[in-house]
Coordinates of C-alpha atoms in Angstrom, one line a residue:
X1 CA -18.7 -3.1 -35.2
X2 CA -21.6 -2.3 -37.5
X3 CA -23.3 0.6 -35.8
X4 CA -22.1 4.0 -35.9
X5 CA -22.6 5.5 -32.2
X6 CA -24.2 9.2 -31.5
X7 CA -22.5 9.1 -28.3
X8 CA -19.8 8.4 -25.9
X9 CA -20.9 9.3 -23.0
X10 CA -22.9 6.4 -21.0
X11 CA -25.8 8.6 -19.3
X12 CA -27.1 9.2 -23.1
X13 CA -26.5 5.9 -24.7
X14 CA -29.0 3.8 -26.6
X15 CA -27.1 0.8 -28.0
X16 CA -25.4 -2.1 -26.8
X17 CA -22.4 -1.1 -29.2
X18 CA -22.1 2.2 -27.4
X19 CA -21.8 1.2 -24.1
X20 CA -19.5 -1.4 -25.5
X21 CA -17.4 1.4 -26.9
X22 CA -17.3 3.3 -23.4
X23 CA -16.3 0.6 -21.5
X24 CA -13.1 0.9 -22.4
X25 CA -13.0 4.4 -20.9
X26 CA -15.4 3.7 -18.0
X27 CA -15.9 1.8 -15.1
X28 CA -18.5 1.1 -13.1
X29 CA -19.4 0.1 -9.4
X30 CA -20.1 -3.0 -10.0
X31 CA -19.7 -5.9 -13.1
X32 CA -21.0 -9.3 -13.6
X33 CA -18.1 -12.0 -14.7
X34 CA -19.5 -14.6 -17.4
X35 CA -20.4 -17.1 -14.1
X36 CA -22.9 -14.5 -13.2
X37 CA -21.3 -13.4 -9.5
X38 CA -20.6 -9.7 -9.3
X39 CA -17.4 -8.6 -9.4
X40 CA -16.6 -5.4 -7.7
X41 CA -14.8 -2.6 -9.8
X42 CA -14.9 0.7 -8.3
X43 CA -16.6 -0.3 -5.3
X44 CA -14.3 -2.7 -3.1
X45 CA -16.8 -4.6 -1.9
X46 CA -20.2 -6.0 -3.5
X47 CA -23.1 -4.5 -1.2
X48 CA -25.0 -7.7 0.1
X49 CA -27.5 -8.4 3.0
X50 CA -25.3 -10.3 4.6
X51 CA -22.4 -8.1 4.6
X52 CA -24.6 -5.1 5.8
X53 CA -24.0 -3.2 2.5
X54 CA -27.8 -3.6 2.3
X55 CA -29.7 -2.8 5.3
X56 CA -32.4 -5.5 6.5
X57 CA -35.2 -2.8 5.7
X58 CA -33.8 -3.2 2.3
X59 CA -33.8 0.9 1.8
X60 CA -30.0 2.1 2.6
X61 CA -27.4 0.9 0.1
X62 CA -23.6 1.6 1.4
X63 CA -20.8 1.0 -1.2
X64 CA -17.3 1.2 0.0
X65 CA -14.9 2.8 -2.6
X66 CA -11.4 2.1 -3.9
X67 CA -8.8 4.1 -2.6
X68 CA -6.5 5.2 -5.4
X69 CA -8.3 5.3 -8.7
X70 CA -7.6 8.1 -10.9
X71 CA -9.6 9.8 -13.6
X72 CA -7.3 10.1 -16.9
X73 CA -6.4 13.4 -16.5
X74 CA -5.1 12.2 -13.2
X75 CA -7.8 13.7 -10.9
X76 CA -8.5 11.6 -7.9
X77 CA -11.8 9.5 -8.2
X78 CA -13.8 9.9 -4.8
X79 CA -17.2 9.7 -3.8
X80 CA -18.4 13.0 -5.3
X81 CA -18.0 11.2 -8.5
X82 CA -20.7 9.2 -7.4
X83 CA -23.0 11.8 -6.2
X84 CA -22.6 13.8 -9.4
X85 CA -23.5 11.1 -11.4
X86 CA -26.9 10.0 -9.7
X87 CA -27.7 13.5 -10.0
X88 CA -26.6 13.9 -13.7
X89 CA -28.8 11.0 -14.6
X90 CA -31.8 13.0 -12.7
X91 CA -31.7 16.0 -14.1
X92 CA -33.9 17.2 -16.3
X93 CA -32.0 19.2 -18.8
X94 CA -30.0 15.9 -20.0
X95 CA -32.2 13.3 -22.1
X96 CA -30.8 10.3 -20.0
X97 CA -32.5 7.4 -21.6
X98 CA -34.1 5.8 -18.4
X99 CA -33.8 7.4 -14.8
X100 CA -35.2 3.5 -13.8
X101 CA -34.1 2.8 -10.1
X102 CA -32.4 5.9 -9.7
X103 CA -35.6 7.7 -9.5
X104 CA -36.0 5.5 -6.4
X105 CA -33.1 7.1 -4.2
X106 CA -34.6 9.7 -1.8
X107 CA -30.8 10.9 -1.1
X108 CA -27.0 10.0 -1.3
X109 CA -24.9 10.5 1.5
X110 CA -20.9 10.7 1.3
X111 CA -19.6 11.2 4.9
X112 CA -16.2 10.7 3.1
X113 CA -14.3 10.3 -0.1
X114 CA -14.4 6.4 -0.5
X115 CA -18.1 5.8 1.2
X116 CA -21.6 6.3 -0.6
X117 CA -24.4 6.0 1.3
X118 CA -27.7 5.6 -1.0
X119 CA -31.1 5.9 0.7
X120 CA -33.7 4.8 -1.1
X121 CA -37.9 5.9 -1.3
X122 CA -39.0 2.3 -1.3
X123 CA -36.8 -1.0 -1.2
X124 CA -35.5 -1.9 -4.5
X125 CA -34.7 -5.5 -5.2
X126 CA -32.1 -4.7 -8.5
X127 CA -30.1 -2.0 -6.8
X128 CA -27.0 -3.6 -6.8
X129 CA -27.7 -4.4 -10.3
X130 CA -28.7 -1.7 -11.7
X131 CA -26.5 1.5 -10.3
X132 CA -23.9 1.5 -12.1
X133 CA -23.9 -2.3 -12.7
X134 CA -24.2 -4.0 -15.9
X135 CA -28.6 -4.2 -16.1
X136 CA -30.5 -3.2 -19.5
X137 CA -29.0 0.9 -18.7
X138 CA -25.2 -0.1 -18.1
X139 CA -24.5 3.6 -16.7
X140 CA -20.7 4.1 -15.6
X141 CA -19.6 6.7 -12.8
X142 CA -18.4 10.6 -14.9
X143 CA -16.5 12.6 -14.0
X144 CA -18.0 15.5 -11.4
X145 CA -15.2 17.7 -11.5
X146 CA -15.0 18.7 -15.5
X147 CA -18.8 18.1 -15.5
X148 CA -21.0 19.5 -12.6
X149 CA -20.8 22.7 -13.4
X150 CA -22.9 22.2 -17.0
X151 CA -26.3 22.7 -16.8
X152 CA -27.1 19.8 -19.1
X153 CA -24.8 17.2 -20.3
X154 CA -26.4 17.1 -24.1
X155 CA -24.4 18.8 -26.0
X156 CA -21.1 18.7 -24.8
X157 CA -17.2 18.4 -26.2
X158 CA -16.9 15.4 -23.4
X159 CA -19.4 13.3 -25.3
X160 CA -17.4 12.9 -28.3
X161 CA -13.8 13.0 -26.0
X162 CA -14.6 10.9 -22.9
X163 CA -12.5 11.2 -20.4
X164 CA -13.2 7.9 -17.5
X165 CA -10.8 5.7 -15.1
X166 CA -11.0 2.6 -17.3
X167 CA -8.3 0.9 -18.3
X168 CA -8.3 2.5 -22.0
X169 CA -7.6 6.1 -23.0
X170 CA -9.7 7.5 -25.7
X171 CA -7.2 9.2 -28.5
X172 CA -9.7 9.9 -31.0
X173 CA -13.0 9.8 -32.8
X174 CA -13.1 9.5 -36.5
X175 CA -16.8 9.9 -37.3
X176 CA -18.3 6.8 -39.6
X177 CA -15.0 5.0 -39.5
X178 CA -12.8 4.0 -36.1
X179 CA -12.0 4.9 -32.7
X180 CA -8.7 4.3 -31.1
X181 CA -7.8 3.7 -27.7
X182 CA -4.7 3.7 -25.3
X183 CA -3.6 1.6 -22.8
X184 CA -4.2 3.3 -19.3
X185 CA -1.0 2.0 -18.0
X186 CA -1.8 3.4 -14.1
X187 CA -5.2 1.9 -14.4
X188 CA -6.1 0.3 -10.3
X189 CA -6.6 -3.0 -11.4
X190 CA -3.5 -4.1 -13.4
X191 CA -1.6 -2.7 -16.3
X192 CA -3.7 -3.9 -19.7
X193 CA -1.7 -6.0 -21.2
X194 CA -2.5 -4.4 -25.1
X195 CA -1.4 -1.1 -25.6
X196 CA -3.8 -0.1 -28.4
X197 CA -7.1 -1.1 -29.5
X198 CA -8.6 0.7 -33.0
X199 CA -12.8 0.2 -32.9
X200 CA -13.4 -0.3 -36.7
X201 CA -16.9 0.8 -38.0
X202 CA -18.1 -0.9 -40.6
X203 CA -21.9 -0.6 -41.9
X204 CA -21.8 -3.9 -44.2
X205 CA -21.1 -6.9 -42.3
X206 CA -20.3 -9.0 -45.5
X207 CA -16.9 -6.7 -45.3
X208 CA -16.4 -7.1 -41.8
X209 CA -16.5 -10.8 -42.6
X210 CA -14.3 -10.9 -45.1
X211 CA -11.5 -8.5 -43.0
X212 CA -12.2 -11.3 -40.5
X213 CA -11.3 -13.9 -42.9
X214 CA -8.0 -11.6 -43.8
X215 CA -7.4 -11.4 -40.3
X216 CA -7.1 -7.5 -40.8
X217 CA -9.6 -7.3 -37.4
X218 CA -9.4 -9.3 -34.2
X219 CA -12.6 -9.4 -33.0
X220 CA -16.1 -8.9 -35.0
X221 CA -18.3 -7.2 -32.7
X222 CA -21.9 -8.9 -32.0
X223 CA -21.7 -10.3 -35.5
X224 CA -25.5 -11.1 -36.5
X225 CA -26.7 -14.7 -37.2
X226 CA -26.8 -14.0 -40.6
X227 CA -23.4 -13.9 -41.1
X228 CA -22.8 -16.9 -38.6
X229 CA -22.1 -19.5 -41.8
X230 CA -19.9 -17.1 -43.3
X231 CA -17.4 -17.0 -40.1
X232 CA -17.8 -20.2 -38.5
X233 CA -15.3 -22.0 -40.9
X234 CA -12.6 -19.5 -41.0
X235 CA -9.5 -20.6 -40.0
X236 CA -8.1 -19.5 -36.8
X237 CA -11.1 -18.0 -35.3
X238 CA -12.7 -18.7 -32.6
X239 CA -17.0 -18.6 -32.6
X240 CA -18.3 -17.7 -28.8
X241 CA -22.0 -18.0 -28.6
X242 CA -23.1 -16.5 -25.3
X243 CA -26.1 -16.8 -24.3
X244 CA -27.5 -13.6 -21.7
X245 CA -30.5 -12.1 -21.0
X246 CA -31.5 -11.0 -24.4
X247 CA -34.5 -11.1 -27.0
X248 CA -35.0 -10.6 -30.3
X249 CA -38.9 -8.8 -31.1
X250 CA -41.2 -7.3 -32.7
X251 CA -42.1 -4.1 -30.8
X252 CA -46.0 -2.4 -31.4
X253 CA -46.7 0.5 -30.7
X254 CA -49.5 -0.2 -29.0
X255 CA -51.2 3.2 -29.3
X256 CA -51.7 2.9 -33.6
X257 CA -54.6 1.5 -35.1
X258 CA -55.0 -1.5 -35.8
X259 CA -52.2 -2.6 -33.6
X260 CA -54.6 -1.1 -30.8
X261 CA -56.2 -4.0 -30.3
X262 CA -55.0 -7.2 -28.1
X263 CA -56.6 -9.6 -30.5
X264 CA -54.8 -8.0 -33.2
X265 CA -51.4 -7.9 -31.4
X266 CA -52.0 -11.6 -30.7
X267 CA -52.8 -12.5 -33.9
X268 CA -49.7 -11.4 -35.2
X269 CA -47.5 -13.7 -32.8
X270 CA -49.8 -16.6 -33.5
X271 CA -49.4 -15.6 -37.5
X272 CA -45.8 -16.1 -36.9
X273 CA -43.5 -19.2 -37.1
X274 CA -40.9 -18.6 -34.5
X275 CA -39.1 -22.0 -35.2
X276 CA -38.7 -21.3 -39.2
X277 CA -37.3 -17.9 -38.4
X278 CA -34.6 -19.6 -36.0
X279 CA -33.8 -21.6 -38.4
X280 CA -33.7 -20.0 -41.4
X281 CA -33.1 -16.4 -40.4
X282 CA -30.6 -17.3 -37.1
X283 CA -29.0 -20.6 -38.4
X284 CA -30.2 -22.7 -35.0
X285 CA -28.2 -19.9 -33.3
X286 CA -30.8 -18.6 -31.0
X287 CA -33.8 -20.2 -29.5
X288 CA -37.6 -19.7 -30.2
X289 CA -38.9 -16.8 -27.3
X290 CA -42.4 -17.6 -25.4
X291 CA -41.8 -14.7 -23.6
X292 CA -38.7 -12.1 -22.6
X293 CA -37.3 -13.9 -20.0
X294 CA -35.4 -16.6 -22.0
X295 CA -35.6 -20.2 -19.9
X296 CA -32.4 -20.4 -18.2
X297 CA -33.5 -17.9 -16.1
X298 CA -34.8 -18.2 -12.4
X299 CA -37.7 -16.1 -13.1
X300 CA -38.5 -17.5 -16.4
X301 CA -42.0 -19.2 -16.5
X302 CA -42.0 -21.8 -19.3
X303 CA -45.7 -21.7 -19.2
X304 CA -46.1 -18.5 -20.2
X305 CA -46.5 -17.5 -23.9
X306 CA -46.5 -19.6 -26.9
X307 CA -43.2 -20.6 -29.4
X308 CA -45.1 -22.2 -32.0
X309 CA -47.3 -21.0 -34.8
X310 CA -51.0 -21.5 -34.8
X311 CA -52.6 -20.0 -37.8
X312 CA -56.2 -20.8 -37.2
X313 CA -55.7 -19.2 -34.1
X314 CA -54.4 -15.9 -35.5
X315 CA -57.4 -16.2 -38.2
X316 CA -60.2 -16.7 -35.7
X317 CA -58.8 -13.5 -33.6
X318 CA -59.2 -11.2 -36.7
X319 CA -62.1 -12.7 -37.3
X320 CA -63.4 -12.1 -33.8
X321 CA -62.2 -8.2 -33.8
X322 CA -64.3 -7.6 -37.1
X323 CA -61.4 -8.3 -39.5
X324 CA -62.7 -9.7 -42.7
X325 CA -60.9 -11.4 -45.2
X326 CA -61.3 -9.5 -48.8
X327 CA -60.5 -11.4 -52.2
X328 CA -56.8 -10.2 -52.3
X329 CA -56.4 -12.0 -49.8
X330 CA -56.1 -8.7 -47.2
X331 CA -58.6 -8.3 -44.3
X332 CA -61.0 -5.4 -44.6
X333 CA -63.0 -3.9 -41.7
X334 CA -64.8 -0.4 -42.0
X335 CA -63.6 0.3 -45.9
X336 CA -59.9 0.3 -44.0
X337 CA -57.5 -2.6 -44.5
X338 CA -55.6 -4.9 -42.1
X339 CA -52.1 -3.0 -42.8
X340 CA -48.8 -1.5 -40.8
X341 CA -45.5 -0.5 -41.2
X342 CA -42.5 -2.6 -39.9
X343 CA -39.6 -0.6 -39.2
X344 CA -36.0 -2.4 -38.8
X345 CA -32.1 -1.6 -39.0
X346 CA -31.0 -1.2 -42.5
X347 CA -27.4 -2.3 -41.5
X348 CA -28.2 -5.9 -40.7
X349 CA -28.9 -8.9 -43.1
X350 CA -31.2 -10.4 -40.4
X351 CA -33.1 -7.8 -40.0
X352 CA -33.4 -7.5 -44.0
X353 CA -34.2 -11.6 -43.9
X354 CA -36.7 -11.7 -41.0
X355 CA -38.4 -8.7 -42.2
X356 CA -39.4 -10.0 -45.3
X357 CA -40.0 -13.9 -43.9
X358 CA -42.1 -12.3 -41.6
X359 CA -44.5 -10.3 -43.9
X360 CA -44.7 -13.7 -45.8
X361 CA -46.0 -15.4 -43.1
X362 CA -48.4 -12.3 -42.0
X363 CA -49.9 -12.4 -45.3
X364 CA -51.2 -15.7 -44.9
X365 CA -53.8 -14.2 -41.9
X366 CA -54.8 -11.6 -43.8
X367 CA -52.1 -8.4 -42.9
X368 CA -50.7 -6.3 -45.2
X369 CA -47.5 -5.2 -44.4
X370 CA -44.9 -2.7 -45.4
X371 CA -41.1 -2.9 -44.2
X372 CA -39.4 0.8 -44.1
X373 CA -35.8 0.9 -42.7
X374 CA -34.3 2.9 -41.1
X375 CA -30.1 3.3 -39.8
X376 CA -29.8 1.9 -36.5
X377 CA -28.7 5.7 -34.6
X378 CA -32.4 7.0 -36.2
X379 CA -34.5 4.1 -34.6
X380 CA -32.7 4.0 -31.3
X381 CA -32.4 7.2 -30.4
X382 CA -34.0 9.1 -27.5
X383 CA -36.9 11.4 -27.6
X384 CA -34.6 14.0 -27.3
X385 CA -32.3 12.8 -30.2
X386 CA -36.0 12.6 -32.7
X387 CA -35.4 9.1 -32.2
X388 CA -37.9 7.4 -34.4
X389 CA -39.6 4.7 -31.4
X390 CA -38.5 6.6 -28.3
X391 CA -41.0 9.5 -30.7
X392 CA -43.0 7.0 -31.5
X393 CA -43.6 7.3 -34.8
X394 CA -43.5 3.6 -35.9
X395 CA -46.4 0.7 -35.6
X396 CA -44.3 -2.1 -35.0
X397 CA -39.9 -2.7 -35.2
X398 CA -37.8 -4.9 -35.7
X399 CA -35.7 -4.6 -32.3
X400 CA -33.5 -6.5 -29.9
X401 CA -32.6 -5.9 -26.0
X402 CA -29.9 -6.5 -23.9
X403 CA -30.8 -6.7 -20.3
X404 CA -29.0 -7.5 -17.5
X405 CA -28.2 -10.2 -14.9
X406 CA -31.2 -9.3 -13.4
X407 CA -34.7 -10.4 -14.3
X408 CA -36.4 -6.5 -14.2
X409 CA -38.0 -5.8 -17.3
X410 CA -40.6 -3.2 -15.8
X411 CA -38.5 -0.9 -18.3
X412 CA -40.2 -1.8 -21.1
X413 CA -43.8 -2.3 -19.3
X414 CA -44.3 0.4 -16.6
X415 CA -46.8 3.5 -17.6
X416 CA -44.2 5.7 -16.0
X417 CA -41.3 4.4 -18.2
X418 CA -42.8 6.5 -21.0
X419 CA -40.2 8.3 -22.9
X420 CA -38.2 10.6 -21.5
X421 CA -38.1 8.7 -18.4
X422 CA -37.6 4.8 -19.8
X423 CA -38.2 2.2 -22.4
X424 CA -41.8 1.9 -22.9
X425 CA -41.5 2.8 -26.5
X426 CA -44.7 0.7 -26.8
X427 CA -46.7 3.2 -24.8
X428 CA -48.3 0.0 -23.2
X429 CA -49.8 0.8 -19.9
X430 CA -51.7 -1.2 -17.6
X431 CA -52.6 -1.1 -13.9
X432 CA -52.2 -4.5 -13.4
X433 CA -49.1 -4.6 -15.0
X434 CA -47.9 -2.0 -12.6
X435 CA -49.1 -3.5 -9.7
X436 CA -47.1 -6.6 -10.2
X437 CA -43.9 -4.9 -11.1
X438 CA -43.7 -2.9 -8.1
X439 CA -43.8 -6.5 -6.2
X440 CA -41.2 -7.4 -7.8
X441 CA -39.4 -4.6 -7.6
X442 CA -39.8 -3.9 -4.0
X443 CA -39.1 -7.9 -2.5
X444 CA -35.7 -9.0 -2.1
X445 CA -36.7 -12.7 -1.4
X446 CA -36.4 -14.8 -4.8
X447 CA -39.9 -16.5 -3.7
X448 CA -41.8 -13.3 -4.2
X449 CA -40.3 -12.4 -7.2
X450 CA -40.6 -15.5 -9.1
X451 CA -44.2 -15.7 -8.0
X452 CA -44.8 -11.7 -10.0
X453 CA -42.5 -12.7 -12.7
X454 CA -44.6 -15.4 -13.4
X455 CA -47.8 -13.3 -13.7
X456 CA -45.8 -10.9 -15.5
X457 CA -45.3 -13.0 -18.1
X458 CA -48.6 -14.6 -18.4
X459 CA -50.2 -10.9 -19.1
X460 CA -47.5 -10.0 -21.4
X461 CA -49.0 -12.7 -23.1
X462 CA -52.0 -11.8 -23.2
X463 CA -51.2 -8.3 -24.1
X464 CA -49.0 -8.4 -26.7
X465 CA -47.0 -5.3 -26.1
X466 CA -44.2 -7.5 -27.6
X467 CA -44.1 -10.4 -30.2
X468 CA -41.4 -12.3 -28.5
X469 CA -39.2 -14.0 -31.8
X470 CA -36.1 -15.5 -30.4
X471 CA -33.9 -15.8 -27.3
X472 CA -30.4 -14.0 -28.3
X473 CA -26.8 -15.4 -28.1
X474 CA -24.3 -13.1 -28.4
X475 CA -21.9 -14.3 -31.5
X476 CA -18.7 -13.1 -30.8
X477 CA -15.8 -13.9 -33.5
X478 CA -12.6 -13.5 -32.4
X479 CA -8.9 -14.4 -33.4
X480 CA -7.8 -17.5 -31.4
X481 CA -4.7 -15.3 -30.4
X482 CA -6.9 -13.1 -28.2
X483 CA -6.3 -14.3 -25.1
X484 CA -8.8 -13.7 -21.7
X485 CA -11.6 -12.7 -24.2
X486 CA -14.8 -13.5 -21.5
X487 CA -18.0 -11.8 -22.3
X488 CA -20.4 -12.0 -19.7
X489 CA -23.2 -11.3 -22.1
X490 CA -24.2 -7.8 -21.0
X491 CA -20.4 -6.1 -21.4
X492 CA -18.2 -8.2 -23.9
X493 CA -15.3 -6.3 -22.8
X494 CA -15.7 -5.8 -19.2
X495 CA -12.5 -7.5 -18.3
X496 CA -10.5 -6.2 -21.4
X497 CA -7.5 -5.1 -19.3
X498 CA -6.6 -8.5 -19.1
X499 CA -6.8 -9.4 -22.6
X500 CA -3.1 -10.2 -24.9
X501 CA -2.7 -11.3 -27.9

């Protein structure tokens, strides 16, 4: 993989790549199979409505445990697992990266080892997929008895030598270069079938390309669609594109001058052609966004949000905010001129390509911008970590986000996901915004939640916390011997037990 993580430990995680790295170690309740039905892991049984595991007022959640599972060092896992971790990710010592959902439990209840009875402040519709499920915060269940008595998980020997119940040992952590793994050959739900996997990290994707090619690695992890033509000819490997519930963006910082201003922020996504960036930057890999929730899903409102330029749009916004275009071409207003910083990841050609595409086509309405890079560990990090957007001290990135099988996004958009507590690295707030999240956040029926999502989605439009660039696939390249290899789009290797080659 291309990304060099901070942690191992799930609670404190910011990338995909890390908590694709810890899933070999960890398990968690619940996992989505690439079909989209849930797939119980340490919980036996998927908590529904209809099988009473949610109750009909929609604020007690029961899981059932496993009988058997074992932590590494052979410690029975029980229900106190369970507890500890809800209150790991709620304490405030430990800078968890989002407490989303979890902040919604009034108590936990575990009348015995294998049962967990959640009780919750309000109902919330994405329970199941969210504790300890694969969502946009893919926590996994730790270990209570070598961590509960730690007054804050930060800084801790266990972070860089996990110890889980998945079906993969961690051996070691070589800094900047690999991390190998063991088979867990008692793991609960089958022997894996490969006895070691070696994670390979490799900052320059142009040499994890050609070690492809060599077949000196099996699988090349989230390869970005930049490098797509280089891989899709080699001979015996196999190309997955998966699609999930991801999206490419540029993020604002919506608290910066002269991002501050709607008509600016809209500006911008007008300014911008989504459909020559898909082409040119993602090889017709990805689709052009309108707005997060890409198309194929049920809550996605495909009248929401635009996914083609308009330039004389973006122009008479500027012009309307007071923008006015100068002789080099850059719009002044007050002496001051229409200019930002784009941040993006330094490791990744596209990135690097749609950066500079982009301040191309931003030029052309009259912005002046500046691209500054930064490693992908600097502008992910959490608050607590200096992480440069979680800080806040960008105007606008270059990010992507991997969410999960469900549709919540109130992450991103909810004045009380502020860092510490969330995603809203935008610092967007809005009371109406609010309002409709907590509708859809609090309705289990589909009907109701479609009908928020919808209005969600037309005043992220409007707003512009987001410029919304592309609808992700996951490229996955992988040797054709690699056998059971089914990413689900959220956790590549959820199932990796069963994988031979």
């Amino acid at each position: 993989m291309v990304s060099n993580p901070k942690t191992l430990n799930p609670l404190l995680s910011t990338q995909a790549l890390e908590a694709m790295a810890e899933a070999f170690v960890f398990d968690p309740l619940v996992a989505t199979d690439p079909e989209g039905h849930d797939y119980p892991v340490l919980a036996s049984i998927v908590p529904t409505l209809k099988n009473g595991g949610i109750s009909k007022d929609g604020l007690t959640i029961t899981y059932h445990l496993r009988h058997g599972v074992r932590w590494h060092d052979n410690a029975p896992f029980t229900s106190r697992d369970v507890r500890f971790t809800i209150s790991a990710i709620m304490n405030p010592n430990s800078a968890v990266a989002s407490r989303h959902g979890y902040d919604d439990i009034a108590n936990v209840a575990t009348p015995d080892a294998y049962t967990v009875i959640i009780r919750l402040k309000q109902p919330f519709a994405p329970a199941v997929h969210t504790f300890f499920a694969h969502s946009d915060t893919p926590y996994m269940v730790l270990p209570a008895h070598l961590l509960e008595h730690f007054a804050s998980l930060d800084r801790l020997a266990f972070n860089s030598h996990p110890i889980g119940t998945g079906p993969f040992r961690f051996v070691r952590w070589l800094r900047g270069d690999r991390i190998e793994y063991v088979a867990n050959d008692d793991y609960f739900l089958g022997k894996p079938k490969l006895q070691r996997i070696v994670l390979h990290i490799i900052p320059d994707e142009n040499t994890i390309a050609n070690e492809l090619r060599s077949h000196e690695i099996d699988w090349f992890v989230q390869a970005s669609p930049r490098t797509y033509p280089q891989i899709k000819g080699i001979p015996g490997i196999d190309i997955r594109l998966v699609s999930f519930n991801g999206v490419d963006s540029m993020q604002i910082n919506v608290t910066k001058a002269p991002l501050d201003d709607w008509r600016v922020r809209q500006a911008v996504g007008f300014a911008i052609d989504k459909r020559v960036l898909v082409e040119k930057v993602t090889f017709g890999t990805t689709v052009p966004a309108k707005e997060d929730l890409p198309a194929f899903m049920w809550a996605s409102d495909p009248t929401a949000g635009e996914d083609s330029r308009d330039l004389p749009k973006a122009r008479a916004l500027l012009d309307a905010a007071g923008w006015k275009l100068g002789s080099d071409g850059i719009r002044h207003r007050n002496g001051l001129p229409l200019a930002f910083e784009l941040a993006f990841r330094i490791e990744t050609a596209t990135d690097r390509d749609r950066g500079v595409l982009i301040v191309s086509m931003l030029r052309e309405a009259g912005f002046d911008v500046q691209l500054k890079g930064y490693n992908t560990s600097m502008l992910y990090a959490t608050s607590a970590q200096d992480g440069i957007m979680a800080s806040g001290r960008f105007q606008a990135a270059l990010v992507d986000w991997y969410a999960g099988v469900d549709p919540d996004d109130s992450t991103q958009l909810m004045c009380d996901q502020l860092p510490p507590n969330g995603w809203n690295w935008s610092r967007y707030c809005n009371p109406e915004m609010d309002a409709l999240q907590r509708v859809a956040l609090t309705h289990y029926d589909r009907a109701t939640r479609k009908a928020a999502y919808s209005k969600i989605e037309h005043l992220l439009a409007h707003d512009t916390p987001f410029v919304y660039l592309w609808w992700l696939s996951q490229i996955e390249a992988i040797n054709d011997d690699l056998k059971n290899f089914r990413p689900n789009g959220i956790i590549e290797n959820w199932n990796a037990y069963q994988w031979s080659i």
